[in-house]
Amino acid sequence: MVIEKICCLGAGYVGGPTCSVIALKCPNIKVTVCDKSEERIRQWNSEKLPIYEPGLDDVVRQCRGRNLFFSTDIVNSIQEADLIFISVNTPTKTIGNGKGRAADLKFVEGAARMIADIATSNKIVVEKSTVPVKAAEIIMKILRANTGPGVQYQILSNPEFLAEGTAIVDLVEAERVLIGGEDTPEGQRAIQELCWVYEHWIPAKNIIKTNTWSSELSKLAANAFLAQRISSINSLSAVCEGTGADVSEVARAIGRDSRIGPKFLEASIGFGGSCFQKDILNLIYLCESLHLPEVAAYWQQVVNLNEYQKTRFTRKVIEALFNTVSDKKIAILGFSFKKNTGDTRESPAICVSSTLLDEGAKLHIYDPKVEYEQIMYELTNPYATSDPEKVKRNVEIHDSAYSAVAGAHAIVLCTEWDEFKELDYKRIYDVMMKPAYMFDGRKILDHDKLLSIGFHVQTIGKKLGRASSIRAQGSQTMP
Ligand code: NAD
Ligand code: UGA
């Protein structure tokens, strides 16, 4: 089989960018991205794409209508496809068995049932979503139990490693592509077919082939290891604040050991995003199911530490503001879970904002890419508050940082957007209440400069105060 047509079920943060890059790099393949949400497909076909991702507009503009299509015609797309990606969401279960830990596979199952109902010719079905180990078996069972005469399926695991904000570069210059399949002649042939697609732009040596279960587990393991590094450095940030060590200096020092490496050692107010927590919880559930309580507890601590970091930071804000934020105006700079994305899923800004609102603060929020409705959705949903009306009364969304900070008692910087480094902080200081407080949750600002302007500054993993402020004023005589 030569792959001529690809269908992707799920036009989200993974399905959209991944298939756009496949279409860009494989002009001979017709790629159709489908979603059951008509609104999402309408946005993909409009001038304003449903997600913000640097470089994505350009790729879509080049390919859309040529060999890249966004469609709700799932029946036709599945029927004509040689290969089908399943890129649907796999959230943590909120009810029933495994609630709060296991992945909810209802959308994966739904996609498999759609394929089984519609397909009338052989298909390679590729798990692109992040799934628990052995999920491919579920897909296979559904497909094989519902197969019409003459239709055969091969199931491959091909997890996605892109990070939001850098998705296009991650896809175009992927360090590795992972493909898992069955150790049968048919399984190996299917792996080769998918390799052929990627080899349009990925060197063959960067394509790793494994068995299906190794591939599924490697995705969970990769996210768990990355999150573990963040929790490790965040744990040390608390030690730094208590001792006078500087977490950035510690990260630089340990990162120079090539066995450790410099990446993912940026202490922060905690990791966010739709996947780290979900995938570690998924791994924990797997360990519990395998009766490995010590292993489950080990990974649980990565999640616990992340919760601790978010609440520790918020507690510091409240304590510094004389232990009360009631009726105080606080500017929140940044609401997305990291820079260069408009995605707010599990953003630490939600936890910080909700706690401050609970304590009676009035929040003035600005984010360069997150829209009003999205911020309100996050702060008024039942996980965030029991009083959505109060939240609506106490939150104002701004379209510039300068208007958000006017008259504020404090600024809490939650996302490391580059534009926050360039703001005129003297101008900001002048329009704030005094004493003016700055809480830099991403340690991206020039703290000495802020101190010299007059701000009271706190950040992650570094004790700031008189020593820094005097250094900033040019004194070399501090003990
Ligand atoms: P998403 O919520 O942005 O998109 C999923 C889409 O699938 C939704 O638009 C939904 O309407 C659609 N959908 C659900 N069932 C469908 C069906 N039967 N047919 C057609 N469409 C259907 O999710 P996402 O962020 O793209 O993540 C998808 C998967 O990829 C998850 O398993 C996630 O863990 C994994 N992943 C995500 C990222 C990331 O950066 N977001 C990176 C790597 C892996
Ligand atoms: C992460 C992984 O990096 C991707 O490889 C993976 O494909 C993806 O999850 C997924 O499976 O969804 P993503 O969540 O998009 O990607 O973004 P990251 O850059 O990993 O950042 C995650 C969170 O960790 C952000 O809140 C970020 O601010 C935080 N972070 C990251 C830190 O606090 N410190 C760091 O040093 C790095």
XYZ file of C-alpha atoms and ligand atoms in Angstrom:
560
model
C 0.000 0.000 0.000
C 1.211 3.516 -0.718
C -0.354 6.126 1.516
C -2.247 8.558 -0.719
C -4.893 9.792 1.675
C -4.728 10.487 5.396
C -7.637 11.255 7.692
C -7.165 12.667 11.185
C -9.931 12.406 13.788
C -9.565 15.379 16.149
C -8.679 18.909 15.010
C -7.165 20.108 18.283
C -3.723 21.274 19.411
C -2.203 18.034 18.115
C -4.324 17.014 15.112
C -4.325 20.508 13.546
C -0.597 21.378 13.639
C 0.627 17.793 13.062
C -1.479 17.265 9.975
C -0.697 20.740 8.648
C 3.007 19.899 8.757
C 2.421 16.477 7.155
C 0.510 18.229 4.349
C 3.337 20.767 3.986
C 6.030 18.125 3.772
C 4.077 15.551 1.730
C 2.419 17.482 -1.118
C 1.559 14.155 -2.766
C -0.666 13.092 0.153
C -4.196 14.408 0.677
C -4.668 15.154 4.375
C -8.142 15.717 5.811
C -8.507 16.779 9.429
C -11.970 16.057 10.842
C -13.688 17.025 14.022
C -17.147 16.416 15.344
C -17.214 20.049 16.425
C -18.556 22.097 13.501
C -17.377 25.284 15.187
C -13.782 24.069 15.395
C -13.751 23.097 11.720
C -15.313 26.424 10.762
C -12.461 28.186 12.590
C -9.808 26.034 10.898
C -11.332 27.101 7.568
C -11.417 30.780 8.559
C -8.792 33.523 8.726
C -8.588 33.199 12.537
C -7.437 29.683 13.396
C -8.818 28.142 16.612
C -5.376 27.968 18.228
C -2.474 30.394 18.422
C 0.802 28.744 17.532
C 3.777 30.625 16.042
C 4.250 29.693 12.361
C 0.996 27.747 12.088
C -0.924 30.373 10.074
C 1.783 30.312 7.461
C 1.761 26.528 7.047
C -2.035 26.403 6.876
C -2.112 29.243 4.332
C 0.313 27.325 2.088
C -1.523 23.997 2.191
C -5.223 24.590 2.877
C -7.311 23.798 -0.183
C -4.256 22.245 -1.905
C -3.709 18.980 -0.043
C -4.912 20.001 3.414
C -8.611 20.042 4.235
C -10.573 20.640 7.413
C -13.936 18.906 7.331
C -16.875 17.600 9.307
C -17.499 14.978 6.610
C -16.079 12.194 8.751
C -17.775 9.419 6.746
C -16.188 10.298 3.433
C -12.820 11.100 4.996
C -12.596 7.745 6.762
C -13.821 5.851 3.718
C -11.223 7.266 1.343
C -8.281 7.228 3.800
C -5.447 4.689 3.736
C -4.241 5.804 7.130
C -6.235 7.324 10.001
C -4.745 9.241 12.927
C -6.740 9.218 16.151
C -5.864 12.595 17.761
C -8.817 12.996 20.077
C -8.642 14.202 23.676
C -7.895 11.746 26.494
C -8.745 13.671 29.677
C -8.524 12.334 33.221
C -11.704 10.518 34.268
C -13.937 12.674 36.459
C -16.388 9.945 37.453
C -16.430 6.212 38.167
C -13.638 3.700 38.394
C -10.215 5.393 38.379
C -11.809 8.851 38.832
C -9.145 11.553 39.153
C -6.348 9.344 37.808
C -7.217 7.026 34.914
C -7.477 8.390 31.374
C -10.992 8.604 30.027
C -10.869 6.676 26.771
C -14.441 7.429 25.700
C -13.321 9.666 22.824
C -10.748 7.118 21.624
C -13.369 4.398 21.816
C -15.849 6.652 19.998
C -13.310 7.263 17.232
C -12.593 3.526 16.912
C -16.312 2.771 16.674
C -16.728 5.435 13.985
C -13.958 3.824 11.948
C -15.445 0.348 12.450
C -18.897 1.554 11.342
C -17.700 3.436 8.289
C -14.614 1.717 6.823
C -15.096 -0.504 3.796
C -11.412 -1.044 2.917
C -8.132 -1.825 4.714
C -6.830 0.871 7.053
C -3.788 1.619 9.130
C -5.125 3.159 12.335
C -2.602 5.254 14.246
C -2.938 6.165 17.908
C -1.604 9.721 18.064
C -3.441 10.619 21.281
C -1.609 9.936 24.545
C -3.155 6.772 25.947
C -2.632 4.238 28.735
C -0.472 1.224 27.949
C -2.538 -1.430 26.154
C -5.019 1.066 24.687
C -4.161 -0.233 21.216
C -5.643 -3.545 22.331
C -8.978 -1.815 23.017
C -8.966 -0.187 19.588
C -8.076 -3.506 17.973
C -10.864 -5.344 19.811
C -13.460 -2.792 18.699
C -12.279 -2.777 15.103
C -11.902 -6.545 14.736
C -15.256 -7.253 16.410
C -17.045 -4.953 13.984
C -15.180 -5.560 10.755
C -17.072 -6.156 7.539
C -15.856 -8.731 5.017
C -12.540 -7.947 3.328
C -11.530 -5.132 5.714
C -8.296 -5.463 7.670
C -6.753 -3.135 10.209
C -3.281 -2.560 11.529
C -2.993 -0.502 14.712
C 0.133 1.564 15.325
C 1.162 3.718 18.242
C 2.765 7.007 17.177
C 2.677 9.389 20.144
C 3.221 13.088 19.621
C 6.023 14.971 21.399
C 5.340 18.547 20.268
C 5.161 21.262 22.911
C 2.707 24.135 22.561
C 4.267 27.433 21.592
C 6.974 25.630 19.607
C 4.794 23.048 17.852
C 5.756 23.882 14.273
C 9.510 23.786 14.930
C 9.067 20.632 17.038
C 7.247 18.954 14.147
C 9.475 20.168 11.335
C 12.708 19.420 13.202
C 11.539 16.508 15.344
C 14.400 15.035 17.397
C 12.673 11.705 17.104
C 9.515 10.082 15.791
C 8.341 7.021 17.682
C 6.366 4.251 16.001
C 5.205 1.113 17.777
C 3.521 -1.812 16.086
C 2.875 -5.536 16.173
C 5.733 -7.930 15.630
C 4.007 -9.637 12.680
C 4.765 -9.249 8.951
C 1.590 -7.133 8.564
C 2.471 -5.035 11.623
C 5.991 -4.414 10.355
C 4.637 -3.472 6.902
C 2.316 -0.922 8.506
C 5.270 0.557 10.435
C 7.130 0.910 7.138
C 4.154 2.708 5.541
C 4.051 5.277 8.340
C 7.862 5.607 8.264
C 7.555 6.431 4.569
C 5.264 9.360 5.401
C 7.678 10.786 7.985
C 10.740 10.147 5.838
C 9.527 12.917 3.532
C 11.346 15.208 6.021
C 12.610 13.255 9.040
C 15.955 11.397 8.632
C 15.376 7.627 8.946
C 17.870 7.447 11.821
C 15.557 9.668 13.889
C 12.630 7.291 13.584
C 12.498 4.859 16.496
C 10.584 1.604 15.998
C 9.405 -0.373 19.014
C 6.681 -2.742 20.025
C 3.281 -1.139 20.626
C 3.424 -1.220 24.446
C 6.915 0.318 24.644
C 5.721 3.144 22.429
C 2.624 3.821 24.532
C 4.618 3.703 27.787
C 7.453 5.859 26.395
C 5.048 8.746 25.863
C 3.858 8.646 29.478
C 7.448 8.191 30.657
C 8.738 11.158 28.615
C 6.155 13.513 30.125
C 6.704 12.098 33.605
C 10.494 12.646 33.335
C 10.062 16.209 32.057
C 7.589 17.088 34.816
C 9.849 15.409 37.374
C 12.700 17.756 36.450
C 10.449 20.770 36.985
C 9.260 19.477 40.357
C 12.877 18.731 41.317
C 14.063 22.265 40.573
C 10.907 23.744 42.128
C 11.583 21.776 45.322
C 15.039 23.345 45.424
C 13.570 26.802 44.821
C 12.000 26.616 48.284
C 15.392 25.681 49.748
C 16.980 28.625 47.915
C 14.455 31.074 49.308
C 15.216 29.824 52.809
C 18.992 29.940 52.496
C 20.062 32.727 50.171
C 21.071 30.404 47.319
C 19.768 31.428 43.875
C 17.883 28.720 41.991
C 18.973 30.070 38.582
C 22.615 29.779 39.631
C 22.021 26.273 40.973
C 20.271 25.280 37.708
C 23.157 26.683 35.671
C 25.705 24.868 37.779
C 24.042 21.456 37.707
C 22.918 21.813 34.077
C 26.547 22.041 32.942
C 26.948 18.384 33.870
C 26.207 16.760 30.537
C 24.573 13.862 32.369
C 21.983 16.294 33.720
C 21.791 18.856 30.898
C 20.494 22.438 31.006
C 16.907 22.085 29.750
C 13.725 21.968 31.833
C 15.426 23.347 34.924
C 13.519 26.625 34.974
C 11.934 27.016 38.403
C 8.418 28.442 38.161
C 5.083 28.759 39.896
C 4.489 25.165 38.796
C 3.923 23.376 35.533
C 0.612 23.629 33.727
C -0.743 22.464 30.396
C -3.212 19.793 29.451
C -0.823 16.861 29.644
C 1.848 16.687 32.352
C -0.504 16.176 35.279
C -2.944 14.050 33.283
C -0.223 11.754 31.968
C 1.507 11.299 35.336
C -1.849 10.484 36.928
C -2.381 8.000 34.139
C 1.021 6.421 34.922
C 0.175 6.335 38.628
C -3.082 4.547 37.871
C -1.200 2.016 35.765
C 1.252 1.391 38.628
C -1.606 0.949 41.095
C -3.326 -1.465 38.728
C -0.074 -3.433 38.519
C 0.135 -3.495 42.372
C 3.247 -1.337 42.443
C 2.354 1.085 45.267
C 5.945 2.307 45.811
C 6.286 3.245 42.151
C 2.880 4.946 42.179
C 3.853 6.950 45.301
C 7.133 8.011 43.673
C 5.357 9.609 40.705
C 2.512 10.967 42.846
C 5.083 13.113 44.623
C 5.880 14.934 41.338
C 2.238 16.051 41.165
C 2.078 16.850 44.897
C 5.170 19.030 44.674
C 3.595 20.928 41.780
C 0.480 21.651 43.852
C 2.721 22.712 46.731
C 4.632 25.120 44.487
C 1.459 26.818 43.215
C 0.001 27.271 46.703
C 3.370 28.223 48.212
C 3.688 31.062 45.712
C 0.147 32.319 46.289
C 0.649 32.153 50.057
C 3.765 34.297 49.691
C 1.766 36.916 47.773
C -0.905 37.095 50.455
C 1.579 37.172 53.340
C 3.566 39.984 51.750
C 0.405 42.048 51.334
C 0.003 42.189 55.136
C -1.815 38.868 55.125
C -4.947 40.259 53.511
C -5.861 40.920 49.905
C -9.491 41.684 50.638
C -10.685 44.464 48.295
C -7.140 45.001 47.036
C -6.604 45.455 43.349
C -4.145 42.908 42.000
C -2.929 42.833 38.399
C -2.338 39.380 36.948
C 0.081 39.449 34.011
C -0.246 36.331 31.864
C -2.941 33.680 32.042
C -1.829 31.001 29.552
C 0.126 28.023 30.926
C 3.299 29.144 29.114
C 4.272 31.836 26.628
C 3.417 31.713 22.920
C 0.147 29.865 23.357
C -3.392 30.915 24.161
C -4.009 27.576 25.911
C -5.092 27.893 29.537
C -5.617 24.235 30.412
C -4.252 23.576 33.940
C -2.528 26.966 33.835
C -0.999 27.806 37.238
C -2.548 31.274 36.784
C -5.951 29.666 37.430
C -4.904 28.374 40.857
C -3.241 31.671 41.787
C -6.221 33.769 40.612
C -8.854 31.554 42.241
C -7.098 31.645 45.601
C -6.730 35.424 45.481
C -10.414 35.760 44.522
C -11.397 33.499 47.422
C -9.470 35.837 49.703
C -11.502 38.791 48.414
C -9.089 40.365 45.907
C -10.184 42.275 42.823
C -8.274 40.941 39.852
C -7.295 42.848 36.729
C -6.013 40.330 34.221
C -4.058 40.799 31.020
C -2.751 38.116 28.662
C -1.589 38.853 25.107
C -3.349 35.816 23.583
C -6.031 34.521 25.928
C -9.464 35.907 25.206
C -11.973 37.302 27.705
C -14.385 34.327 27.449
C -11.611 31.813 28.047
C -10.366 33.499 31.228
C -13.926 33.789 32.533
C -14.607 30.162 31.621
C -11.600 28.992 33.651
C -12.370 31.143 36.695
C -16.126 30.532 36.862
C -16.260 26.789 36.293
C -17.226 24.621 39.305
C -13.653 23.357 39.857
C -12.482 26.933 40.362
C -15.316 28.507 42.377
C -18.605 27.870 44.105
C -19.669 31.483 43.456
C -19.328 32.363 39.751
C -21.297 35.587 40.144
C -18.825 36.878 42.730
C -15.970 36.008 40.362
C -17.626 37.953 37.543
C -17.986 40.981 39.836
C -14.355 40.855 40.937
C -12.537 40.162 37.681
C -11.804 42.660 34.948
C -9.987 41.641 31.774
C -7.734 44.182 30.068
C -6.273 44.508 26.610
C -2.978 45.978 27.783
C -0.646 45.495 30.728
C -0.599 49.238 31.390
C -4.352 49.471 31.884
C -4.383 46.332 34.096
C -1.809 47.726 36.544
C -3.288 51.214 37.016
C -4.087 51.708 40.711
C -2.987 48.152 41.627
C -1.515 47.244 45.013
C 0.462 44.407 43.443
C 1.404 42.740 40.179
C 1.553 38.965 39.971
C 3.373 37.753 36.877
C 2.149 34.256 36.006
C 3.325 33.693 32.403
C 6.739 34.400 30.919
C 5.553 36.349 27.832
C 8.511 38.247 26.282
C 6.550 41.509 26.182
C 6.501 41.611 29.998
C 10.297 41.993 29.986
C 10.002 45.095 27.809
C 7.403 47.035 29.830
C 8.234 50.486 31.207
C 8.272 49.622 34.913
C 8.941 53.190 36.044
C 5.731 54.238 34.308
C 3.949 51.288 35.920
C 5.329 52.066 39.384
C 4.093 55.629 39.118
C 0.461 54.593 38.568
C 0.359 51.897 41.273
C -0.668 52.142 44.946
C 2.283 52.391 47.329
C 3.988 50.373 48.577
C 3.985 48.739 45.140
C 4.550 44.978 45.077
C 5.851 42.802 42.249
C 5.645 39.010 42.417
C 7.577 37.510 39.524
C 6.387 33.905 39.261
C 8.620 33.222 36.269
C 11.772 35.058 37.364
C 12.062 36.838 34.024
C 12.243 40.462 35.180
C 15.252 42.595 36.070
C 14.802 42.493 39.837
C 17.602 44.876 40.730
C 16.109 47.474 38.417
C 12.644 46.991 39.906
C 14.049 47.362 43.411
C 15.853 50.532 42.448
C 12.602 51.970 41.045
C 11.036 51.354 44.451
C 9.104 48.106 44.027
C 8.975 45.468 46.731
C 9.939 42.399 44.734
C 9.559 38.696 45.370
C 10.374 35.911 42.964
C 10.857 32.150 42.856
C 14.004 30.587 44.264
C 15.822 33.729 45.297
C 15.680 35.917 48.363
C 15.484 39.539 47.257
C 15.676 42.593 49.416
C 18.107 45.033 50.830
C 21.249 43.332 49.543
C 20.038 43.291 45.938
C 18.604 46.758 46.221
C 21.866 48.212 47.532
C 23.854 46.399 44.850
C 21.511 47.911 42.288
C 22.322 51.347 43.618
C 26.013 50.716 43.020
C 27.231 49.871 46.536
C 29.900 47.170 46.675
C 30.198 47.191 50.439
C 27.449 44.830 51.508
C 28.651 42.070 53.823
P -7.975 18.885 21.969
O -9.016 18.807 23.017
O -7.384 20.199 21.598
O -8.547 18.250 20.611
C -9.222 17.049 20.537
C -10.323 17.185 19.497
O -10.872 15.889 19.226
C -11.505 18.047 19.938
O -11.662 19.128 19.019
C -12.719 17.106 19.881
O -13.898 17.740 19.441
C -12.245 16.081 18.879
N -12.927 14.781 18.928
C -13.250 14.015 19.992
N -13.812 12.864 19.594
C -13.857 12.892 18.236
C -14.317 12.000 17.237
N -14.825 10.802 17.552
N -14.228 12.367 15.946
C -13.701 13.569 15.598
N -13.239 14.455 16.498
C -13.306 14.122 17.800
O -6.817 17.877 22.418
P -5.256 17.969 22.051
O -4.572 18.940 22.944
O -5.116 18.080 20.577
O -4.772 16.527 22.522
C -5.138 15.365 21.813
C -4.316 14.202 22.320
O -2.928 14.447 22.072
C -4.411 13.964 23.837
O -4.351 12.586 24.071
C -3.164 14.636 24.376
O -2.728 14.029 25.582
C -2.159 14.381 23.282
N -1.055 15.367 23.183
C -1.327 16.698 23.322
C -0.294 17.630 23.163
C -0.556 19.101 23.305
O 0.413 19.869 23.264
N -1.771 19.563 23.460
C 0.991 17.191 22.831
C 1.212 15.817 22.685
C 0.181 14.920 22.851
C 4.796 19.021 27.108
C 6.060 18.320 26.590
O 7.152 19.239 26.627
C 5.860 17.815 25.164
O 6.998 17.073 24.739
C 4.620 16.908 25.133
O 4.376 16.464 23.816
C 3.420 17.677 25.639
O 3.693 18.139 26.994
C 2.175 16.850 25.733
O 2.228 15.647 25.795
O 1.147 17.526 25.789
P 3.710 21.424 26.789
O 2.908 21.030 27.972
O 3.000 21.920 25.597
O 4.595 20.172 26.298
O 4.781 22.543 27.205
P 6.131 22.493 28.064
O 7.118 23.361 27.416
O 6.558 21.120 28.372
O 5.690 23.217 29.415
C 4.803 22.588 30.322
C 4.728 23.412 31.608
O 5.961 23.321 32.320
C 4.501 24.900 31.364
O 3.623 25.400 32.335
C 5.879 25.509 31.530
O 5.857 26.849 31.926
C 6.442 24.613 32.627
N 7.918 24.575 32.646
C 8.605 24.087 31.593
C 8.597 25.000 33.780
O 7.975 25.422 34.774
N 9.971 24.937 33.801
C 10.685 24.450 32.755
O 11.939 24.416 32.853
C 9.983 24.013 31.617
